[in-house]
Coordinates of C-alpha atoms in Angstrom, one line a residue:
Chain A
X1 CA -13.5 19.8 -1.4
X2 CA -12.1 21.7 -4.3
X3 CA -11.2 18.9 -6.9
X4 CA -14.2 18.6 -8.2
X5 CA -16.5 20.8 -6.7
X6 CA -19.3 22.2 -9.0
X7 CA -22.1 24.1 -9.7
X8 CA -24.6 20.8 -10.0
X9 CA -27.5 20.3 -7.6
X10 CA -25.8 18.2 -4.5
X11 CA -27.2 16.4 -1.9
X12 CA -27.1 17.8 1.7
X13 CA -23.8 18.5 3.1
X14 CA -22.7 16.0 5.7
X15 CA -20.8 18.2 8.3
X16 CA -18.3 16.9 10.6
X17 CA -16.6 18.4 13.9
X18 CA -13.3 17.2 14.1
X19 CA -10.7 17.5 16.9
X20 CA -6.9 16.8 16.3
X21 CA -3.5 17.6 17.2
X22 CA -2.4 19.9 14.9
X23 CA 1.9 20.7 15.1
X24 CA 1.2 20.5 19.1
X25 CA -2.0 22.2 19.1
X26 CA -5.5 20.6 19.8
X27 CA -7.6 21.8 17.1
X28 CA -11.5 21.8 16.6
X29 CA -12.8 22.2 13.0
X30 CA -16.2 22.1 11.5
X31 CA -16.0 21.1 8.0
X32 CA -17.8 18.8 5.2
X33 CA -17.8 15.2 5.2
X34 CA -16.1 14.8 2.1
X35 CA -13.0 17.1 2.9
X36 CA -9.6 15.9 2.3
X37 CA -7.4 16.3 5.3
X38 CA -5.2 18.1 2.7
X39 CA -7.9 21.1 2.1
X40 CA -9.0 21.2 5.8
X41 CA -5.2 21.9 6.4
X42 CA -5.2 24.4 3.7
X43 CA -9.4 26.0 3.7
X44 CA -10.1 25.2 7.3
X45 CA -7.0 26.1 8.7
X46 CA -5.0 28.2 6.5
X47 CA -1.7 25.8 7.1
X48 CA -0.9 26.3 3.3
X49 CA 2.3 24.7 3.8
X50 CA 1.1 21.3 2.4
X51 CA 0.8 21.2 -1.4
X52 CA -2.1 20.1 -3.6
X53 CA -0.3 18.5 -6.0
X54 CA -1.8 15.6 -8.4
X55 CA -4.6 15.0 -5.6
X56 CA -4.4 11.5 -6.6
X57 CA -1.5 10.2 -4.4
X58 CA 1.2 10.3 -6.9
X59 CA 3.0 13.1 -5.9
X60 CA 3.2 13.5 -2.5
X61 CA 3.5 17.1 -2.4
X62 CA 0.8 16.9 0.4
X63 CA 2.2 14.3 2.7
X64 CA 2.1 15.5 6.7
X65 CA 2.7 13.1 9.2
X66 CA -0.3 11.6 11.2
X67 CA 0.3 9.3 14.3
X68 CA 3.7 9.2 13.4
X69 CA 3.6 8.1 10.1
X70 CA 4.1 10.0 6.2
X71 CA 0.9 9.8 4.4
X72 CA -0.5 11.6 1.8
X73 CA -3.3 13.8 2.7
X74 CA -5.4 14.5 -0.2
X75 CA -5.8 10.8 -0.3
X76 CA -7.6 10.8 4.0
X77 CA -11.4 12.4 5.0
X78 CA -11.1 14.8 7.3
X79 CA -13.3 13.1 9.6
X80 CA -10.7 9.9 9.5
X81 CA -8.1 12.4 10.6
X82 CA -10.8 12.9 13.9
X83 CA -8.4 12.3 17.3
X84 CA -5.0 11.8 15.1
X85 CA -1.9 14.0 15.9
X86 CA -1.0 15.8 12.9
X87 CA 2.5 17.7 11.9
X88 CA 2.4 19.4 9.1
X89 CA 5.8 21.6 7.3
X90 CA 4.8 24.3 9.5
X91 CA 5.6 22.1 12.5
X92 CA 8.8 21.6 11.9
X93 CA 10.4 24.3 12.8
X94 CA 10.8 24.9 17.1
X95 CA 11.1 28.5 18.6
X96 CA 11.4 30.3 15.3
X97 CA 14.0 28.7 14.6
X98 CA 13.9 25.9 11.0
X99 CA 14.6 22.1 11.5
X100 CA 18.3 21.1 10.5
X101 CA 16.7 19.5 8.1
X102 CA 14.5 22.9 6.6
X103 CA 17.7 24.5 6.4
X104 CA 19.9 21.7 5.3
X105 CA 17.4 21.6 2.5
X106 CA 18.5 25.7 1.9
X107 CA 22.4 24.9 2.0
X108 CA 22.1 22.1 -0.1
X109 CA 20.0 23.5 -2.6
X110 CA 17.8 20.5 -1.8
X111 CA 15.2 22.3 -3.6
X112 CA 14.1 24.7 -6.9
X113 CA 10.8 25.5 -7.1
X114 CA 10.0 24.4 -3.7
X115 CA 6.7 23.0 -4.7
X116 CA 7.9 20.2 -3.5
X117 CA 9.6 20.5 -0.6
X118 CA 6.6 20.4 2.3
X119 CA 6.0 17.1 1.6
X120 CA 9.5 16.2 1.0
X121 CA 10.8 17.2 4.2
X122 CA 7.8 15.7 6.3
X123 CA 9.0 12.4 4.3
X124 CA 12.8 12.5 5.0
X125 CA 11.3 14.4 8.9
X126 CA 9.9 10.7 9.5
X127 CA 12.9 9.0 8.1
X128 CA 14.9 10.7 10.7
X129 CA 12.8 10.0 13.4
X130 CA 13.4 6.2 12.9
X131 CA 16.9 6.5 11.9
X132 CA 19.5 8.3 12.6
X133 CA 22.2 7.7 10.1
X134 CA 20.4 6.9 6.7
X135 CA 22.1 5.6 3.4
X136 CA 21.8 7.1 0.0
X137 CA 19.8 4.2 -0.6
X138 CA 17.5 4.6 2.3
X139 CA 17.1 8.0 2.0
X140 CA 16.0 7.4 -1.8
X141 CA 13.7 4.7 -0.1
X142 CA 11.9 7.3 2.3
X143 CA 11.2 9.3 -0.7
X144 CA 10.1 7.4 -3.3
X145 CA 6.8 8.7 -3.1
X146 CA 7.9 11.9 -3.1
X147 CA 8.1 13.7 -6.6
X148 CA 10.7 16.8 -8.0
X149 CA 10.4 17.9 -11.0
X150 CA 12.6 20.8 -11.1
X151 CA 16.2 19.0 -9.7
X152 CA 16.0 15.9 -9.2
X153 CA 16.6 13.9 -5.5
X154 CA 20.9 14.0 -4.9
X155 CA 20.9 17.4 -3.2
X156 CA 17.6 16.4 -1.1
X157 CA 20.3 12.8 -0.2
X158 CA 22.5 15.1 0.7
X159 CA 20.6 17.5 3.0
X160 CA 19.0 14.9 5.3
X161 CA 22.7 13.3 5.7
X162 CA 24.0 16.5 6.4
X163 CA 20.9 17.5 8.6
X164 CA 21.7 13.6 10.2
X165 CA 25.1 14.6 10.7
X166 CA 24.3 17.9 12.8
X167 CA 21.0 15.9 14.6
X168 CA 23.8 13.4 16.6
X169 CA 26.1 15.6 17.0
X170 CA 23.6 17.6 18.9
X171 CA 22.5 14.7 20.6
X172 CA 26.1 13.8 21.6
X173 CA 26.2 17.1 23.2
X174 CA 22.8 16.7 24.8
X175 CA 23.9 13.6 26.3
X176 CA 27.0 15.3 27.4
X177 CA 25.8 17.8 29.6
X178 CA 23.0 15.1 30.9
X179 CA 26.0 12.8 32.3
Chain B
X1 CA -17.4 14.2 -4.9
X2 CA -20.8 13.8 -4.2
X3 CA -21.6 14.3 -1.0
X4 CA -22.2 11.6 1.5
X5 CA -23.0 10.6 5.0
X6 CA -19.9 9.1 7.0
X7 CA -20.2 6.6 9.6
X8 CA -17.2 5.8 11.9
X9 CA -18.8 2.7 13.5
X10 CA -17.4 1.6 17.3
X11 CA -17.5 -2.0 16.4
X12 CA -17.0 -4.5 13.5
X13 CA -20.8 -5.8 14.4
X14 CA -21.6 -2.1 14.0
X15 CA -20.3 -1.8 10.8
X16 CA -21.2 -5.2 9.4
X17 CA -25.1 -3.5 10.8
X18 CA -24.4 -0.5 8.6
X19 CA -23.5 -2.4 5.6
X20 CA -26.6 -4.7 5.6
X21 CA -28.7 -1.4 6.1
X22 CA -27.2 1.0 3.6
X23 CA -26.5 -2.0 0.9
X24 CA -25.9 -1.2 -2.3
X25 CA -25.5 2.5 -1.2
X26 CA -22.7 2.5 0.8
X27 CA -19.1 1.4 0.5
X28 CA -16.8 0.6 3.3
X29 CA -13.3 2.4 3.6
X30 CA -10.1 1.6 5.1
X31 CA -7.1 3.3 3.9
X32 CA -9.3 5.2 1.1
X33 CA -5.7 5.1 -1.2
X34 CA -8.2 3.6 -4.5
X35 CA -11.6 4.5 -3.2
X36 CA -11.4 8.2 -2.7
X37 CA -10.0 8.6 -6.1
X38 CA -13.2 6.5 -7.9
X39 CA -15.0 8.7 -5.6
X40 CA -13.2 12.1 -7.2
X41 CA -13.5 10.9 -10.6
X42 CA -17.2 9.6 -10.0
X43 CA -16.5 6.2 -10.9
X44 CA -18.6 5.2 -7.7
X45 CA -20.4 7.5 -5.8
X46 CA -21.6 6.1 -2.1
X47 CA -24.6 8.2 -0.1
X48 CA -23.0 6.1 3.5
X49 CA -19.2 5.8 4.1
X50 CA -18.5 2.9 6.6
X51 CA -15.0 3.6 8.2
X52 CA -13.0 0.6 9.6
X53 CA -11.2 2.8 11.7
X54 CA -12.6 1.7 15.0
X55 CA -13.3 -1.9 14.2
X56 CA -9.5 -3.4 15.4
X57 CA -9.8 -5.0 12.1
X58 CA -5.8 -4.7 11.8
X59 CA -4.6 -7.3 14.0
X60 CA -2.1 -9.5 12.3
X61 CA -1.8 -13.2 14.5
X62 CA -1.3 -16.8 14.3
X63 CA -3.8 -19.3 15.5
X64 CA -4.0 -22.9 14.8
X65 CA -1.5 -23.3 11.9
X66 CA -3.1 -20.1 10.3
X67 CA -1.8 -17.2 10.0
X68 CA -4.8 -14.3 10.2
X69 CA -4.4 -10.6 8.7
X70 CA -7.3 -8.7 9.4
X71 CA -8.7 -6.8 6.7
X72 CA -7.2 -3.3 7.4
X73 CA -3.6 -4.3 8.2
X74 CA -2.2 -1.3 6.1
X75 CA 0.7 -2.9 4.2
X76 CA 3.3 -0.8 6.6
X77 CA 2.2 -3.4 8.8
X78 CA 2.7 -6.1 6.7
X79 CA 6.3 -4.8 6.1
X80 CA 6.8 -4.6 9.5
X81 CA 5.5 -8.1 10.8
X82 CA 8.4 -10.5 11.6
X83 CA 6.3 -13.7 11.4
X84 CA 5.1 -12.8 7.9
X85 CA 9.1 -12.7 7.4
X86 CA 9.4 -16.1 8.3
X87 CA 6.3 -17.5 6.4
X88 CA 5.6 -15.6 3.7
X89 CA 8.3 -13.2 2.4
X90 CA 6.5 -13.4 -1.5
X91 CA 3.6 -11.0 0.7
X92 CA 6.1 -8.6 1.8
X93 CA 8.3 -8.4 -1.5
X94 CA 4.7 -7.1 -3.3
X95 CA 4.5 -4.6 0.0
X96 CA 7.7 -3.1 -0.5
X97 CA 7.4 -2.9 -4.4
X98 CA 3.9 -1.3 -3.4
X99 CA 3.7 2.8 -4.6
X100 CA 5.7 4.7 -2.0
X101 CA 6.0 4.9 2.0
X102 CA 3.0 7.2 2.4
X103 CA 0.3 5.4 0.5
X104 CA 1.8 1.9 2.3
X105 CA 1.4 3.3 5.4
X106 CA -2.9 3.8 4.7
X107 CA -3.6 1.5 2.0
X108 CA -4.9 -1.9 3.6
X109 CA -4.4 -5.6 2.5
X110 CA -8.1 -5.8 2.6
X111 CA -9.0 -3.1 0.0
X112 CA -6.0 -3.9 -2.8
X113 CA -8.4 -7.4 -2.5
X114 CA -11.6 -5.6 -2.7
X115 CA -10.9 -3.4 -5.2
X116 CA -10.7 -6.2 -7.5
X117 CA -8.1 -5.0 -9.6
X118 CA -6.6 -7.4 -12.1
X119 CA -2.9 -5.6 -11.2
X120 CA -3.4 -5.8 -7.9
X121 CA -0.1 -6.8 -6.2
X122 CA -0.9 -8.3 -3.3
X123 CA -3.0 -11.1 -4.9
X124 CA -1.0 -13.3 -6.9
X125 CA 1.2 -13.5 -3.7
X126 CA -1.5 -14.8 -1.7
X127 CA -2.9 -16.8 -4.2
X128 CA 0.7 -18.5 -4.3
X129 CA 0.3 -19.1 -0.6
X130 CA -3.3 -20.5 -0.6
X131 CA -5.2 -17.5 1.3
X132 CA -8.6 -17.8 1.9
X133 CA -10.6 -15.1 2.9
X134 CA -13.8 -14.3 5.2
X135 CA -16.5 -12.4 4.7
X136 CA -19.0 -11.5 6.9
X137 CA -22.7 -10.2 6.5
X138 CA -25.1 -10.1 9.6
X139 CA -26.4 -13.2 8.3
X140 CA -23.4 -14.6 9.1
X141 CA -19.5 -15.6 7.5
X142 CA -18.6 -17.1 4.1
X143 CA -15.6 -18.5 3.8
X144 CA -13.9 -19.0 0.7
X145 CA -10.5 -19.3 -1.4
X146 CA -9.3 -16.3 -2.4
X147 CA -9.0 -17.4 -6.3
X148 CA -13.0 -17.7 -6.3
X149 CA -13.6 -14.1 -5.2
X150 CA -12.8 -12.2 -8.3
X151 CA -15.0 -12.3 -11.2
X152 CA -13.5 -9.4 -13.5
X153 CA -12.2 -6.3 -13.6
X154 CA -13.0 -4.5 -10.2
X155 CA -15.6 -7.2 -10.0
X156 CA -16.2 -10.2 -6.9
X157 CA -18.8 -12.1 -5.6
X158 CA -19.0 -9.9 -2.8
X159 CA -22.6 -8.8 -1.3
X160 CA -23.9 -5.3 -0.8
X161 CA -24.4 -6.5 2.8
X162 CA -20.8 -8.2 3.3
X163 CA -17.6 -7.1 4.1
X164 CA -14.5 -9.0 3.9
X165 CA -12.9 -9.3 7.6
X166 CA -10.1 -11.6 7.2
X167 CA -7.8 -13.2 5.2
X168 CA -6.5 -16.3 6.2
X169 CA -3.0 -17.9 4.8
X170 CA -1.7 -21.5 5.8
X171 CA 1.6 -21.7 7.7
X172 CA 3.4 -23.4 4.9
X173 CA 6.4 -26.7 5.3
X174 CA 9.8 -25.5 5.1
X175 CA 10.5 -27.5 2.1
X176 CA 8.1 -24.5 0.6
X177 CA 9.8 -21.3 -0.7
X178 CA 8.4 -18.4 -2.9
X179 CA 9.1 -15.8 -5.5
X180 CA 7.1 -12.4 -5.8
X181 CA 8.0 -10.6 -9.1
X182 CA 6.6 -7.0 -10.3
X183 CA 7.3 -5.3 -13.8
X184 CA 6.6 -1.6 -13.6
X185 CA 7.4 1.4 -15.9
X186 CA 9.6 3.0 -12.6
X187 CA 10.9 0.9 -9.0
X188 CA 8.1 3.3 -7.3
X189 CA 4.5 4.4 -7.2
X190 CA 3.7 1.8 -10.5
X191 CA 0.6 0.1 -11.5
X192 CA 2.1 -3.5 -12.1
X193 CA 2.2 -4.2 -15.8
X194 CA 2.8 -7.7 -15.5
X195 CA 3.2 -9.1 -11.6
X196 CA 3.4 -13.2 -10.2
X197 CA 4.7 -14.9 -7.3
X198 CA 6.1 -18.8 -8.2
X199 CA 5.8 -21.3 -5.2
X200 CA 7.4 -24.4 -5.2
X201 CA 8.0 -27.1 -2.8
X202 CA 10.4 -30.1 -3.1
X203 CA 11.5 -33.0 -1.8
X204 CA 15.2 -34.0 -1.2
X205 CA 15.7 -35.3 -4.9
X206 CA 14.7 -32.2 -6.5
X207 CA 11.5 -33.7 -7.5
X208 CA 8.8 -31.0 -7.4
X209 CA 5.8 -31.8 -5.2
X210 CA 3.8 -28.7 -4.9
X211 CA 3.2 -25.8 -7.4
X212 CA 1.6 -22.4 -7.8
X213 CA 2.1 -19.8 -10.3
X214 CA -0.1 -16.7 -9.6
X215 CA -0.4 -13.6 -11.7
X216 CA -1.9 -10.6 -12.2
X217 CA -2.5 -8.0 -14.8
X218 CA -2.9 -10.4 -17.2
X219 CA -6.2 -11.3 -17.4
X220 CA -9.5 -10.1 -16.7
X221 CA -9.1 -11.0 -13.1
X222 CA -5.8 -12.3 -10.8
X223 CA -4.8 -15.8 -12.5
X224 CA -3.3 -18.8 -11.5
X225 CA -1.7 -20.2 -14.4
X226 CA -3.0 -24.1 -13.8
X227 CA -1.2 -26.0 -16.6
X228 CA 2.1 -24.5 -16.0
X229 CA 1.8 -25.8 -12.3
X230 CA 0.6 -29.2 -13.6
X231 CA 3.8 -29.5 -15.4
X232 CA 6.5 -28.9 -12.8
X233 CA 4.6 -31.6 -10.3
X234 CA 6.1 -34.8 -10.1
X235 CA 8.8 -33.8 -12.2
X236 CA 12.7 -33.4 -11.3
X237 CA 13.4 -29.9 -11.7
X238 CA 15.4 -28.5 -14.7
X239 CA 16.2 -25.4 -16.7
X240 CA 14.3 -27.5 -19.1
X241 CA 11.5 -27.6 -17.4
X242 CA 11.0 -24.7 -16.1
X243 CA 11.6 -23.4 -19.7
X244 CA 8.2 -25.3 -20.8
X245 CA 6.4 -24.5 -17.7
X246 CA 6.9 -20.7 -18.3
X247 CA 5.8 -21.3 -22.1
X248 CA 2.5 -22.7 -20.8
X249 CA 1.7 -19.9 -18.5
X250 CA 2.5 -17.9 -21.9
X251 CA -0.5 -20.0 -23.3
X252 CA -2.6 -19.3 -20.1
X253 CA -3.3 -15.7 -20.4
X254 CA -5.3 -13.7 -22.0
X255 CA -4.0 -9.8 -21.5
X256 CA -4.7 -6.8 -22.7
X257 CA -3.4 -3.7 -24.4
X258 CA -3.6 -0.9 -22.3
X259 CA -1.6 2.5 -21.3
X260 CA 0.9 0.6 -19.3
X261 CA 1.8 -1.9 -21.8
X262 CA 0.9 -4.2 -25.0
X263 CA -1.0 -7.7 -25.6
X264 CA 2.6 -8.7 -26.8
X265 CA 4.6 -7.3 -24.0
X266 CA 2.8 -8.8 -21.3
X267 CA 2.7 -12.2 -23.1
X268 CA 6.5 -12.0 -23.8
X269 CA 7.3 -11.0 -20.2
X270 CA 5.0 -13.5 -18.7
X271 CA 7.1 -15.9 -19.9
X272 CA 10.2 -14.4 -19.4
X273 CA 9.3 -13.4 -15.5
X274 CA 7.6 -16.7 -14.9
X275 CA 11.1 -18.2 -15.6
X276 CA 12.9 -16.0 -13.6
X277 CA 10.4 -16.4 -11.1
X278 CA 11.3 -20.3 -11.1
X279 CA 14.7 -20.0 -10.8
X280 CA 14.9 -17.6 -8.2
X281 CA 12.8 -20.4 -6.1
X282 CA 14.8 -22.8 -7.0
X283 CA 18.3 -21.4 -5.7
X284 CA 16.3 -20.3 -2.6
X285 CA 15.1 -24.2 -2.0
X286 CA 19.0 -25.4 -2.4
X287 CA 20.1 -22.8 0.2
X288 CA 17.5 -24.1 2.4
X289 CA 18.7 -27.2 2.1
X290 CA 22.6 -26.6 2.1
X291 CA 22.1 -24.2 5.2
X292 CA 19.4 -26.7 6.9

């Protein structure tokens, strides 16, 4: 992994073969033992989406969902990641087209630097998929592992309420033309 | 990192195999939320990784008056366990005060024990509740209160060839009702600067018959603060009371100065938290009663 890595005489490399589900895709990777899921997104796989913040699990500019749940990455193997379904920021969006959420995150100015955002979204992404109506307080909740250092968290409240707004009303409609 | 071999045994007995064989080399991991780091920063550095992941040890159940976490229940888990509602809420207060959503959802109950941490949240609240825990070797299990298992800082009587499978936590009387309390620099993603949970049961005259006072980061390991509990039994509750109580737990301690907070701070707080802690019990006892 690249935290860390040096020059220093190491022992043999322990490589693992992992397969996953990767944004919808089953994925095989070869990669070392001691890989963070975060840098086998990133090295491996080029997904570069996912952010290497504090690699300690402060940050959470690297969290992706896995089995349905936010967790950070740079705090997972890669091998424990072996069989798990995986979305990562670049999942999110579905026939070229962004998530509500990705581009609520734009009209809200949800964001400055953007460093932040990947993991931010995949955090308020699984808040949405549980509820559907979040409050301010939940919201903050969702993302309190989540850090911005640039604008602080009011305008990423108000994107996911916005992007919860426009997610029932589409699944109003949706049930509309079902009946 | 160093490098190192990783095992994903299919089986607990698999694992528990690993562990005798590999000893002192190896390390188990659950979540990996505290180990990976140590691992980073070469605080420890395993040749064998044993993963937990296949061995089911995450079943949360109640049998026989007990209730049973196994040892990589991820505290999402915890959170989400209606029974543990019901019995021990003080467990689930630490859980949601516990870093952020994505490190709940991988760090385990078992490894926030393990780890041996003096802050660790999730201890004082079991102490409070009298857990016990299991540990297993291929030799066979050791049982033992969970208070006996740390002997200092990221320190335990655990053997190179053991691995603690369960934790095991009395269903408690209603007259019993708990208070978990964290003090952190922010609401989220804190290291504890001072953290207790405050059990207290009662009978109908406000007379307390049971006490616990558990707390961590105050001490080289998880304390329970023994003379402070001694005072409140037998006695009929007061402000008074609890006022001296909270002054001996003061006495109890022996903290630190560190980067999340002073000797003096921690003392001071202890006492004022312990307090608060009390009270807060308190008023949730005479609901109990009023609505029951």
């Amino acid at each position: 992994m690249l935290p860390g890595k040096n020059s220093e005489e190491r022992k043999p490399v322990d490589e693992v073969e992992i397969k996953l589900n990767i944004n919808g895709n089953v994925t095989q990777v070869k990669t070392e033992a001691s890989t963070t899921l975060l840098y086998m997104l990133r090295d491996d796989l080029g997904l570069t989406g996912t952010k290497d913040g504090c690699s300690s699990g402060d940050c959470g500019a690297c969290v992706v969902m896995v089995d349905n749940k936010p967790v950070n990455s740079c705090m997972m193997l890669a091998p424990q990641a072996e069989g798990t379904t995986v979305i990562t920021v670049e999942g999110l969006e579905k026939d070229d087209e962004l998530h509500p959420l990705q581009r609520a995150f734009g009209e809200t100015w949800a964001f400055q630097c953007g460093f932040c955002t990947p993991g931010m979204l995949i955090s308020c992404y699984a808040l949405l998929e549980t509820n559907d109506d979040p409050s301010r307080e939940e919201i903050l909740t969702a993302i309190a592992g989540n850090f911005c250092r640039c604008t602080g968290y009011q305008g990423v409240v108000n994107a996911v309420q916005r992007a919860a707004a426009e997610l029932r009303t589409k699944n109003e409609d949706t049930e509309k033309t079902d009946v | 990192m160093e490098e190192f071999n990783y095992l994903a045994p299919e089986s607990f007995d698999q694992a528990v195999v690993a562990k005798s064989q590999h000893a002192e080399k190896s390390r188990v991991i659950a979540g990996g939320t505290d180990l990976l780091l140590r691992m980073r920063d070469k605080v420890v550095a395993p040749s064998v990784l044993i993963d937990l992941r296949h061995t089911s040890l995450d079943k949360i159940l109640i049998s026989n008056g007990v209730m049973i976490l196994g040892t990589s229940a991820s505290l999402s888990q915890i959170l989400e366990n209606s029974e543990i509602t019901q019995h021990f809420p003080a467990l689930q207060t630490a859980c949601r005060e516990f870093a952020g959503p994505p490190i709940r959802n991988r760090a385990t109950l078992g490894g926030n024990i393990v780890n041996a941490s003096p802050a660790a949240d999730l201890v004082p609240p079991l102490m409070a509740y009298d857990a016990s825990i299991v540990l297993r070797a291929s030799g066979g299990d050791r049982a033992l209160p969970l208070a006996e298992f740390f002997t200092g800082p990221g320190q335990s009587v655990i053997a190179p060839d053991e691995i603690l499978m369960e934790i095991q936590i009395p269903l408690l009387p209603a007259s019993s009702a708990a208070t978990f309390i964290k003090l952190g620099q922010r609401r989220s993603m804190a290291i504890s600067q001072v953290n207790l949970t405050a059990r207290l049961s009662m009978n109908n005259s406000d007379c307390v018959t049971d006490a616990r006072i558990a707390l961590g980061a105050v001490a080289p390991t998880p304390v329970r603060a023994h003379s402070a509990e001694d005072a409140l039994v037998g006695e009929k509750l007061s402000e008074d009371l609890i006022r001296m109580a909270a002054k001996k737990a003061r006495e109890e301690i022996t903290p630190i100065s560190d980067v999340r907070a002073s000797l003096e701070y921690r003392l001071e707080m202890t006492e004022v938290l312990v307090r608060r802690a009390l009270i807060a019990t308190w008023k949730k006892q005479r609901r109990t009663k009023t609505s029951g």
